Coordinates of C-alpha atoms in Angstrom, one line a residue:
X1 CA 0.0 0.0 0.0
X2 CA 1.2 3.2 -0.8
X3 CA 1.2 6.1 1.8
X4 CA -0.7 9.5 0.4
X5 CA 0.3 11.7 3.6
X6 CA -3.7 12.7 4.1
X7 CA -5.4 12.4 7.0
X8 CA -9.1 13.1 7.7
X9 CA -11.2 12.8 10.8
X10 CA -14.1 10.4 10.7
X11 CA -17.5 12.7 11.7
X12 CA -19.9 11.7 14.4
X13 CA -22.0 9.7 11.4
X14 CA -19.1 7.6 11.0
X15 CA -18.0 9.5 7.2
X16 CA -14.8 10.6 5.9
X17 CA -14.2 12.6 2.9
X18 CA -12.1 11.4 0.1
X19 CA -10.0 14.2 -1.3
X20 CA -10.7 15.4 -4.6
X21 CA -7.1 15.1 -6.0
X22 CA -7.4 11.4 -4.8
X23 CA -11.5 10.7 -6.7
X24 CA -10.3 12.3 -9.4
X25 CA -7.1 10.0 -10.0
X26 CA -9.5 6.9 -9.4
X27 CA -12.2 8.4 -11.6
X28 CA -14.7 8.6 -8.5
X29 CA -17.6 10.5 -8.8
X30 CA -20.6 11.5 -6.9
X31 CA -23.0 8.8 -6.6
X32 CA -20.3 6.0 -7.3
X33 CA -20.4 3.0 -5.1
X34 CA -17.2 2.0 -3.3
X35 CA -16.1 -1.2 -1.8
X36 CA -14.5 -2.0 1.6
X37 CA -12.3 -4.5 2.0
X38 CA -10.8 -5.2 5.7
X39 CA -7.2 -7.0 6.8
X40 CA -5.6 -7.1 9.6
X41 CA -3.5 -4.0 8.5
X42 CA -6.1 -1.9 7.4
X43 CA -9.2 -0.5 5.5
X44 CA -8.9 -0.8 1.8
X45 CA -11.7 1.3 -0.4
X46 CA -12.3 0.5 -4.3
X47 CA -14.6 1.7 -6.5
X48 CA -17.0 -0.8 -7.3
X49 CA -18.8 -2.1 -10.5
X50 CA -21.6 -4.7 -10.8
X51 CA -19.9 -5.9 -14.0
X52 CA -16.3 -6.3 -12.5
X53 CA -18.2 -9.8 -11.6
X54 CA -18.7 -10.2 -15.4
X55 CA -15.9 -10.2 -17.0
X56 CA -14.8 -13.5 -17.2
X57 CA -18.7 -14.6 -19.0
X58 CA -18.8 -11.0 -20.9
X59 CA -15.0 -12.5 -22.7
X60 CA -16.7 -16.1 -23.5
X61 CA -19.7 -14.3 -25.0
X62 CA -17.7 -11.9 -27.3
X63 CA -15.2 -14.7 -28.1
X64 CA -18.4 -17.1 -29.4
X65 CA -20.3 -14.0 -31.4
X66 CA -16.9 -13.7 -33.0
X67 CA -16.4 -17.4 -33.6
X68 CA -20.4 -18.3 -34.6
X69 CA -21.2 -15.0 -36.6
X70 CA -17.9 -13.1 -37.1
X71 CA -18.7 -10.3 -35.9
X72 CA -16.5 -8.0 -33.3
X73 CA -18.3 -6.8 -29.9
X74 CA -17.1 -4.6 -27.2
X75 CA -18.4 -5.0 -23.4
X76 CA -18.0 -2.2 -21.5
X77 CA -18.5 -0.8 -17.9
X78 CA -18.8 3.2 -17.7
X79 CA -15.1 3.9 -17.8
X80 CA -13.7 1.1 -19.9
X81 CA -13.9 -1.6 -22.4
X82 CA -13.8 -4.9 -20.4
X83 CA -14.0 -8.0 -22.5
X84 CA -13.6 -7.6 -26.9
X85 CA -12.7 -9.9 -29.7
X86 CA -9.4 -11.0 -29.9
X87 CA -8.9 -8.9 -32.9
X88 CA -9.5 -5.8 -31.0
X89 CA -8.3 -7.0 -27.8
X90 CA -4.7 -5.5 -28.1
X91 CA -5.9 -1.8 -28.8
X92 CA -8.7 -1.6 -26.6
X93 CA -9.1 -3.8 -23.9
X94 CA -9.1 -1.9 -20.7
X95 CA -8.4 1.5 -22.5
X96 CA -10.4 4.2 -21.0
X97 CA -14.0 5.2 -23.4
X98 CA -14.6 8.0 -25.4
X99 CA -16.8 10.8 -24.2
X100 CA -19.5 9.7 -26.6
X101 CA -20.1 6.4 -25.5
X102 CA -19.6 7.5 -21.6
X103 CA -23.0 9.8 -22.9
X104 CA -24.7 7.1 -24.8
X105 CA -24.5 5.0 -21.6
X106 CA -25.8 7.6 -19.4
X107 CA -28.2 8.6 -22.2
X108 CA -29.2 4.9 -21.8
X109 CA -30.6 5.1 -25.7
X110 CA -29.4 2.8 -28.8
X111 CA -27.6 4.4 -31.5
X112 CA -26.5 3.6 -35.1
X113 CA -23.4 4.6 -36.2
X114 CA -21.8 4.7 -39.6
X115 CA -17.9 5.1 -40.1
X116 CA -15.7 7.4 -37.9
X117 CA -16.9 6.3 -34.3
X118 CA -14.7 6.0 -31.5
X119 CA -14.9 3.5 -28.7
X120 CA -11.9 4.9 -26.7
X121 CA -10.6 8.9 -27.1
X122 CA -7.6 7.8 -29.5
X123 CA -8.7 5.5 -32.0
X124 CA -11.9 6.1 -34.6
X125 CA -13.1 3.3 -36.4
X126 CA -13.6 2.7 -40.1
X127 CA -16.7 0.4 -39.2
X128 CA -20.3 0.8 -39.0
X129 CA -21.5 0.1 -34.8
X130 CA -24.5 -0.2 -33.0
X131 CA -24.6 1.1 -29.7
X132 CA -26.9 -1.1 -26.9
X133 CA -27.0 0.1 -23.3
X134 CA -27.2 -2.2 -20.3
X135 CA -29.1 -1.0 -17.7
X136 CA -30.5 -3.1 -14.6
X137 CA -32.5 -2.4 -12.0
X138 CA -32.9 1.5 -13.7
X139 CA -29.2 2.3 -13.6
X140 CA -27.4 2.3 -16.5
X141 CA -24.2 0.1 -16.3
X142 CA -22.4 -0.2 -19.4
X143 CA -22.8 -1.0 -22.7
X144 CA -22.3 -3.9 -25.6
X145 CA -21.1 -2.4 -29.1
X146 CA -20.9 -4.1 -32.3
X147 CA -18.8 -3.6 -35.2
X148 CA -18.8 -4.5 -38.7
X149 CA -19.3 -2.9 -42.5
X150 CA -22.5 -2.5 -42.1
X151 CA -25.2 -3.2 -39.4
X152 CA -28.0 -5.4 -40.3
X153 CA -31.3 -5.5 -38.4
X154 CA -29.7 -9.1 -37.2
X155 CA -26.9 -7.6 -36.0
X156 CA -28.9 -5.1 -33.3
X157 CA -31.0 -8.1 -32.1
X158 CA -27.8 -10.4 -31.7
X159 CA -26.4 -7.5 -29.5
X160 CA -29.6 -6.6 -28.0
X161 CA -29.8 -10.4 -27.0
X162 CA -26.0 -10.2 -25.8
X163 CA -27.2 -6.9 -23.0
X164 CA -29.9 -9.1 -22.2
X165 CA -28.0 -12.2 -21.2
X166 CA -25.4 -10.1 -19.4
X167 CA -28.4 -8.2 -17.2
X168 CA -30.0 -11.3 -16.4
X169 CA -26.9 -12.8 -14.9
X170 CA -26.4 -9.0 -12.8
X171 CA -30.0 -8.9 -11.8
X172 CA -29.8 -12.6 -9.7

């Protein structure tokens, strides 16, 4: 654990405030949930997401669209892409996302896209992409993205059906 060199008093409700410098390295926000883990040394806080739980499923699932249909999704949280086909994996996998899609998420609405979309802030791809949020229990939590020339009615059901397996397995 690395030392910061704050200290804060805990309040007579039992709070302490994170420092801003601090939430703003860690990309916390107001309203984000944070974790607590305990040891015997100490208090440990991270900010929590329902779909860091997901991962490991959301990878399968891309990996057998690509394999079954070939086509290329992305599964993300609200900050970054977490599971993507092989083919993308190298350029984008964990890479932080681009304003618009951290919109489209909090937007919560689908969107069509022809060429020049960006998943992540450096990159803009030369593929069409539909846009599907995943929201469960009313919060918005991510979002599953396809890729290809051109998107087919087919192709927004398949990732339409992809959200829906991934919020099923959140919401139990």
């Amino acid at each position: 654990m690395k030392a910061t060199g704050v200290v804060r008093r805990i309040d007579d409700l039992g709070r302490i405030v994170i420092p801003k410098e601090i939430r703003r390295n860690f990309k916390i926000n107001e309203g984000d949930s944070i974790e607590i883990f305990v040891d015997n040394n100490g208090i440990i806080l991270k900010k929590y997401s329902l779909l860091d739980d997901m991962v490991e499923l959301s990878s399968k699932l891309v990996e057998l669209v690509y394999k079954v249909y070939g086509k290329s999704i992305f599964v993300t949280d609200k900050e970054k892409v977490i599971a993507v086909s092989k083919n993308f994996e190298k350029n984008y996998l964990n890479k932080e996302l681009s304003s618009f899609v951290k919109e489209n998420i909090d937007k919560r609405s689908e969107v069509t896209m022809a060429e020049g979309f960006s998943i992540i802030s450096s990159e803009k791809l030369s593929y069409a992409s539909f846009f599907c949020p995943m929201i469960v229990n009313s919060d918005s939590l991510g979002s599953i993205i396809l890729v290809d020339q051109e998107i087919t009615e087919e192709d927004k059901n398949l990732t339409r059906f992809i959200a829906s397996i991934l919020v099923k397995n959140l919401e139990e």
